[in-house]
Short mmCIF file of C-alpha atoms in Angstrom, two decimals:
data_model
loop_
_atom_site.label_atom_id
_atom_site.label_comp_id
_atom_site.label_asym_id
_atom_site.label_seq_id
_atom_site.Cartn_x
_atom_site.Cartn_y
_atom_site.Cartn_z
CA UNK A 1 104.07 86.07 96.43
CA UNK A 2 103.44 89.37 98.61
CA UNK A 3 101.02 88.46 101.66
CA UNK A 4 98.42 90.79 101.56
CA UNK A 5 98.17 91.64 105.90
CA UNK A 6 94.50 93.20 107.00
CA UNK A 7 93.88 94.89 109.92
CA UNK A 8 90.63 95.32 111.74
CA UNK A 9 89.61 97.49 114.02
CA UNK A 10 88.34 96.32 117.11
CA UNK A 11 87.65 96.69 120.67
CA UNK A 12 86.08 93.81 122.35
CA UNK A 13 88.27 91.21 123.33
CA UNK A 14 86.55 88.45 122.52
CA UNK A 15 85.94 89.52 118.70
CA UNK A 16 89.42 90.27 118.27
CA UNK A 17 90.26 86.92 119.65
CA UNK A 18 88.03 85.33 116.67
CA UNK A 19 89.43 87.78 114.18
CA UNK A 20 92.97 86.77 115.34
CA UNK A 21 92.25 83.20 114.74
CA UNK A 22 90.55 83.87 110.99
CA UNK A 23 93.56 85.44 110.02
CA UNK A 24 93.62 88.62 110.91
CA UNK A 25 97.51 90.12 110.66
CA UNK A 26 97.01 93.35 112.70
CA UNK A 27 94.27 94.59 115.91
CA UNK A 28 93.69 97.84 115.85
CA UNK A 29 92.87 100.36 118.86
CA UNK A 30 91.69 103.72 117.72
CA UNK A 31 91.94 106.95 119.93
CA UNK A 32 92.41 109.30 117.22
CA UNK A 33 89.53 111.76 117.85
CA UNK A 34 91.24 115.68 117.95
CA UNK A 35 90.12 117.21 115.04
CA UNK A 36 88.12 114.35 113.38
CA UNK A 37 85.18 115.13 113.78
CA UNK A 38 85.41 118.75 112.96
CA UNK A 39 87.05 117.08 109.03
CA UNK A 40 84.62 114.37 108.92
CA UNK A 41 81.20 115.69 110.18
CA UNK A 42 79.71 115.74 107.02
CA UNK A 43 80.93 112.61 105.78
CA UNK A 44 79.57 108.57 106.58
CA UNK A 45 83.11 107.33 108.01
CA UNK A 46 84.23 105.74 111.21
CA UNK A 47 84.67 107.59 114.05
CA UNK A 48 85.75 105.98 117.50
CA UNK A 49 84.33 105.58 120.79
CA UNK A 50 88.05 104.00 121.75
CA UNK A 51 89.44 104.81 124.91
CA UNK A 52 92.89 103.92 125.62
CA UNK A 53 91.38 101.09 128.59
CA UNK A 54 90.82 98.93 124.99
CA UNK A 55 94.20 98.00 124.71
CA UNK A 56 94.90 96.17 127.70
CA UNK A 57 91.90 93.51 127.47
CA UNK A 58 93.02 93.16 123.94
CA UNK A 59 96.51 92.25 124.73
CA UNK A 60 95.54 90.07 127.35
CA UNK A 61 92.74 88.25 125.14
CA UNK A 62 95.26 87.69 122.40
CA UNK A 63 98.34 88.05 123.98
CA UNK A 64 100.43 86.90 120.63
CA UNK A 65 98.66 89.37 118.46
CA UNK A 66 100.25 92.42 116.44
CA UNK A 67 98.22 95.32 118.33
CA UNK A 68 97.99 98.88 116.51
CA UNK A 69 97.19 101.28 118.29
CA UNK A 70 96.42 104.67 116.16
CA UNK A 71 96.83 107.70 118.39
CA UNK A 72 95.88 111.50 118.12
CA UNK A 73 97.71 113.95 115.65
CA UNK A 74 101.19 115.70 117.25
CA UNK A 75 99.71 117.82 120.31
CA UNK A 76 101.21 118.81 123.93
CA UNK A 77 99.70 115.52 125.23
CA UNK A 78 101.23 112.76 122.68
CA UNK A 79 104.28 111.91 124.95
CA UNK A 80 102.25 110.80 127.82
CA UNK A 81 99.91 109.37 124.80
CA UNK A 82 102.66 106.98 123.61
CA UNK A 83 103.44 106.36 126.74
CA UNK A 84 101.07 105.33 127.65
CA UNK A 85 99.70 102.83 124.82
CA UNK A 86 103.51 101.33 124.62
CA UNK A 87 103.02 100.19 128.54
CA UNK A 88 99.18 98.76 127.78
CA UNK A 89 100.75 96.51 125.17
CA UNK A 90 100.91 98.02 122.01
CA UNK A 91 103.36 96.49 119.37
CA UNK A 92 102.78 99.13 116.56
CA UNK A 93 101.69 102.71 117.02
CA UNK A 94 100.38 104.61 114.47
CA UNK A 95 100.56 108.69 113.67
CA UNK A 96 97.61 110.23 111.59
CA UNK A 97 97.41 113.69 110.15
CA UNK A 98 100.73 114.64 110.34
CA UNK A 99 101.61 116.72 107.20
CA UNK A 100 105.72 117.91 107.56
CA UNK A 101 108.14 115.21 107.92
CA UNK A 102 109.55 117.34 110.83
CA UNK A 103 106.58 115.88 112.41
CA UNK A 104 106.92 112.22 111.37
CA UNK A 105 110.35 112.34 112.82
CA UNK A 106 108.94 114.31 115.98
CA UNK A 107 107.08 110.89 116.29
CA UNK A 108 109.35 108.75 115.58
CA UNK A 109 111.73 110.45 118.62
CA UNK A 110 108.48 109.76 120.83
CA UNK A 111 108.27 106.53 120.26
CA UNK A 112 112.10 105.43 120.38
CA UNK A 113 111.99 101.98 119.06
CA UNK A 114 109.78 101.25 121.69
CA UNK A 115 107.04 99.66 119.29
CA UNK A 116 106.94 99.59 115.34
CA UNK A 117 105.97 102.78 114.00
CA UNK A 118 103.33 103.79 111.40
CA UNK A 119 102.26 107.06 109.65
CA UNK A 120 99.26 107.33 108.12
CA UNK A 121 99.99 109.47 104.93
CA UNK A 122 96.37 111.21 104.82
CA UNK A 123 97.37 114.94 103.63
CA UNK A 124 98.34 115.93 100.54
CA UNK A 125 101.32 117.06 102.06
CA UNK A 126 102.36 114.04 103.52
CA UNK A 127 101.79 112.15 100.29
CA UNK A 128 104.18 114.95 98.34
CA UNK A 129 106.93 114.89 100.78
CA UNK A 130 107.03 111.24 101.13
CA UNK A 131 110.64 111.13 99.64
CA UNK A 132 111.82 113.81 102.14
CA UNK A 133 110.32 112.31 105.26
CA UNK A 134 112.12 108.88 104.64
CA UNK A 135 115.16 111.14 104.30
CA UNK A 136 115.56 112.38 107.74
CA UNK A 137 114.04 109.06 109.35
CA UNK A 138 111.88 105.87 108.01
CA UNK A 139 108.83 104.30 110.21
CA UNK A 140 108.25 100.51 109.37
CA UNK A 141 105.20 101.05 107.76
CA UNK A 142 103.37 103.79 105.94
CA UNK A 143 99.58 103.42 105.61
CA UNK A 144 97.73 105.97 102.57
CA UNK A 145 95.05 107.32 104.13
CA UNK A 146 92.19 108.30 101.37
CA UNK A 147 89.12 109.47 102.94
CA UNK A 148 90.50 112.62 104.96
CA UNK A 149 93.41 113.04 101.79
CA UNK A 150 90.20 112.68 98.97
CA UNK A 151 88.16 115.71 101.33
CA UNK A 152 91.63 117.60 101.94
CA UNK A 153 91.67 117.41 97.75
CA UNK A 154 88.31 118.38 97.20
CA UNK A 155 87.21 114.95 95.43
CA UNK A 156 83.73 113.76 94.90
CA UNK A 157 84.44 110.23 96.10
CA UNK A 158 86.86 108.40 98.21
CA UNK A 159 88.77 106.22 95.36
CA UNK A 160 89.35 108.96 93.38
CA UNK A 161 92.85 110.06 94.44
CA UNK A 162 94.31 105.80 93.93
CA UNK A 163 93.26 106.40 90.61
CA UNK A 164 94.52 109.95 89.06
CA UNK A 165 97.83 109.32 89.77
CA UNK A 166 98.31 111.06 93.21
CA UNK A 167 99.90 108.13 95.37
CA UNK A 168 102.29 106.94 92.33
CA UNK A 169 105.36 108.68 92.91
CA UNK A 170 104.89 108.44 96.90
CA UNK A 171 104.50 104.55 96.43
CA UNK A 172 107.36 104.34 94.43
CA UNK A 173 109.52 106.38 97.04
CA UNK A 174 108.50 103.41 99.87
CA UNK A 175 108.82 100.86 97.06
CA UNK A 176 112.42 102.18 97.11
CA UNK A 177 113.53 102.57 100.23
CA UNK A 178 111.82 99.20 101.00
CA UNK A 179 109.18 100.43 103.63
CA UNK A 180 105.75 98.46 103.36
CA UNK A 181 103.16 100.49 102.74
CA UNK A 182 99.44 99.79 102.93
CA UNK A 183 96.34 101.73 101.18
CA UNK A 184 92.88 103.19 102.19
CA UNK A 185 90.36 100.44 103.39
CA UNK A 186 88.86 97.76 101.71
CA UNK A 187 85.06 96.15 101.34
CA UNK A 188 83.72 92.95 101.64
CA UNK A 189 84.47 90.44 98.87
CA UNK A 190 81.23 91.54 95.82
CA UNK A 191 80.07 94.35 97.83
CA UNK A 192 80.37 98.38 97.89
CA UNK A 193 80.12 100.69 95.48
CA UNK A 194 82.94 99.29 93.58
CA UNK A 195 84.31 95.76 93.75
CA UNK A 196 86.48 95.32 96.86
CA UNK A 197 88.49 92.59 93.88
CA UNK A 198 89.03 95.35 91.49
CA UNK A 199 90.73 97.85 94.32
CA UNK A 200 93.20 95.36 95.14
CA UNK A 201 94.41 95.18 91.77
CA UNK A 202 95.23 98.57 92.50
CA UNK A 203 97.47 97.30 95.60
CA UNK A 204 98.93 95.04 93.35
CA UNK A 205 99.85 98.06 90.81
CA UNK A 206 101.15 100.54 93.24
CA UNK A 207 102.79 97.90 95.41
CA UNK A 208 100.61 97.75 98.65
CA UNK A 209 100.61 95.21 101.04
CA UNK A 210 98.21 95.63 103.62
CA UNK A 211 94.56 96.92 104.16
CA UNK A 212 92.23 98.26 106.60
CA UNK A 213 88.95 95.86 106.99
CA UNK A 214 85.81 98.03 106.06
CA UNK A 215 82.89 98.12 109.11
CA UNK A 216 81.08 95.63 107.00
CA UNK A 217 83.26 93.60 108.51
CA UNK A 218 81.73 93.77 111.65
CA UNK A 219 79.02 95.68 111.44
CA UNK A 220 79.11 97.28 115.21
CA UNK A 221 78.27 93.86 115.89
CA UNK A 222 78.30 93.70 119.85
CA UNK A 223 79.63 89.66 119.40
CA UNK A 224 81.27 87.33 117.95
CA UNK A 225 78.21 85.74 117.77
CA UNK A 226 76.69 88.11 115.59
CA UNK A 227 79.52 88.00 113.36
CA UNK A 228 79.21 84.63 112.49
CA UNK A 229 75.77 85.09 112.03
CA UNK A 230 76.68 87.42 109.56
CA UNK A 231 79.65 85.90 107.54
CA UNK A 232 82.61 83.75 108.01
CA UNK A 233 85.26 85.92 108.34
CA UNK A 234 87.88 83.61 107.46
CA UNK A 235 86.47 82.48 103.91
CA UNK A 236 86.11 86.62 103.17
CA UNK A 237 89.68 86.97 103.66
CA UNK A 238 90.72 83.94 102.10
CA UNK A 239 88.16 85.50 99.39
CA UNK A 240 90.33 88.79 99.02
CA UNK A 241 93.74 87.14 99.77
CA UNK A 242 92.44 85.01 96.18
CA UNK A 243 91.86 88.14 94.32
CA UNK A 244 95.05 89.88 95.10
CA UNK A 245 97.23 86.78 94.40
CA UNK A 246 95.74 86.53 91.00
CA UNK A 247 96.61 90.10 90.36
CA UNK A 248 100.31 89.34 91.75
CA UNK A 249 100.18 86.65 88.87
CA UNK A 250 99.05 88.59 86.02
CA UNK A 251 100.89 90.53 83.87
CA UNK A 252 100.67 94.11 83.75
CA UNK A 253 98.07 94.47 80.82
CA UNK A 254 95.88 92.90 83.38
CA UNK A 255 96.66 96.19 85.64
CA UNK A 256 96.50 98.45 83.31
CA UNK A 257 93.38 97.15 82.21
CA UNK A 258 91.46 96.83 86.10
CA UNK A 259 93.37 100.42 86.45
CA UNK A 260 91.14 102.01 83.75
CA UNK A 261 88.18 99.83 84.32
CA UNK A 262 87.97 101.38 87.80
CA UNK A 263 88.73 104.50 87.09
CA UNK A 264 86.11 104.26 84.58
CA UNK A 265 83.28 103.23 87.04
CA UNK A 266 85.00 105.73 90.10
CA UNK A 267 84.31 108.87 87.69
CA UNK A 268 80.97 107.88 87.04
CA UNK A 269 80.26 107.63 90.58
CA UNK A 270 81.86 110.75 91.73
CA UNK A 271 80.08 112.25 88.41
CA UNK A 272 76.82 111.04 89.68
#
């Protein structure tokens, strides 16, 4: 059975040493901020206060830890950018934004094998040259990116490009070419607008293996104390791990049949 990995972004050390030791496959250091606010202004989504002194408290704290660092788009400054993450610790470094695979491979040159690379498929035309891009150079992971690719679209609601088809033929290129690929984030087990158990039969469908953890999984919580006042972290995962495992196990009428279902309730919503 595929492990499904999560990753959780995070910047106090001490929370990403309990989220390390509830599971967690992947820490996650965000300093993308060029041009994200100027896409995202209008929207409710994440936006960082990272600063690239995260990483190295985060290394130290869990010094055994897979540590993803997400950097800023292709600009004059990313050499010095991966630099400079690579030297603070980072095992993976991710790209976001880019849209030719010129550019993946531009990143890919940066980074040199220095730390596993990522690209965060989030345009549409990243998504349609996905066969291309692996052409002239494959990362070790690609992550689908559907807030900034469902806005780029003009789509009323987040979900909506997983379920008209628009990832299908990308997935199948990675699928291919055996790249892991992860999709979009995901919710707490029974909450959000639709079921965090019903997207990840959607993973199971296109052939994802990894997610990000919503911020309901933290809730800017400024401890780990407040965390566990909050949830156990460990059981949710365990919770989602369950879900996607029985997907993995079903046949593909079952898929078929959560794929409509959620389209179903994803139209309404976007309709409403």
């Amino acid at each position: 059975m595929t492990h499904l990995s999560f990753i959780l972004i995070v910047s106090d050390p001490a929370i990403a040493r309990h989220a390390a030791q509830a599971g967690l496959d992947y820490l996650m250091v965000d300093l993308e901020t060029l041009g994200k606010m100027d896409r995202q202004a209008h929207v409710d989504s994440w936006k960082s206060p990272h600063t690239i002194d995260n990483i190295a408290p985060i290394r130290e704290a869990v010094p055994d830890a897979n540590l993803l660092v997400r950097v800023n788009p292709l600009n004059a400054g990313s050499k010095t950018e991966i630099d400079a993450v690579v030297e603070r610790g980072a095992t993976d470094v991710m790209l976001p934004m880019y849209r030719r695979p010129q550019e993946a491979r531009r990143f890919l040159d940066l980074l040199d094998g220095r730390a596993r690379s990522a690209l965060l498929a989030e345009t549409v035309a990243s998504v349609e040259t996905m066969q291309e891009t692996l052409r002239i150079g494959c990362p070790d992971r690609v992550h689908f990116g559907l807030n900034d690719l469902h806005l780029e679209r003009g789509d009323d609601f987040m979900f909506q490009p997983l379920l008209r088809g628009v990832l299908d033929a990308a997935a199948g290129d990675l699928a291919k070419a055996g790249v892991p690929f992860g999709i979009g984030g995901i919710a707490r087990p029974s909450t959000g607008l639709v079921p965090a158990e019903m997207v990840l039969g959607e993973h199971v469908r296109l052939g994802s293996s990894c997610a990000i953890l919503s911020r309901a999984f933290h809730g800017m919580a400024a401890s780990v104390a407040e965390i566990e006042a909050e949830m156990d972290l460990a059981a949710e995962l365990k919770t989602l791990r369950e879900a996607y495992a029985r997907f993995t196990e079903g046949s593909e009428a079952d898929l078929q049949e959560n794929h409509q279902e959620l389209a179903r309730r994803v139209e309404k919503i976007a309709s409403g």
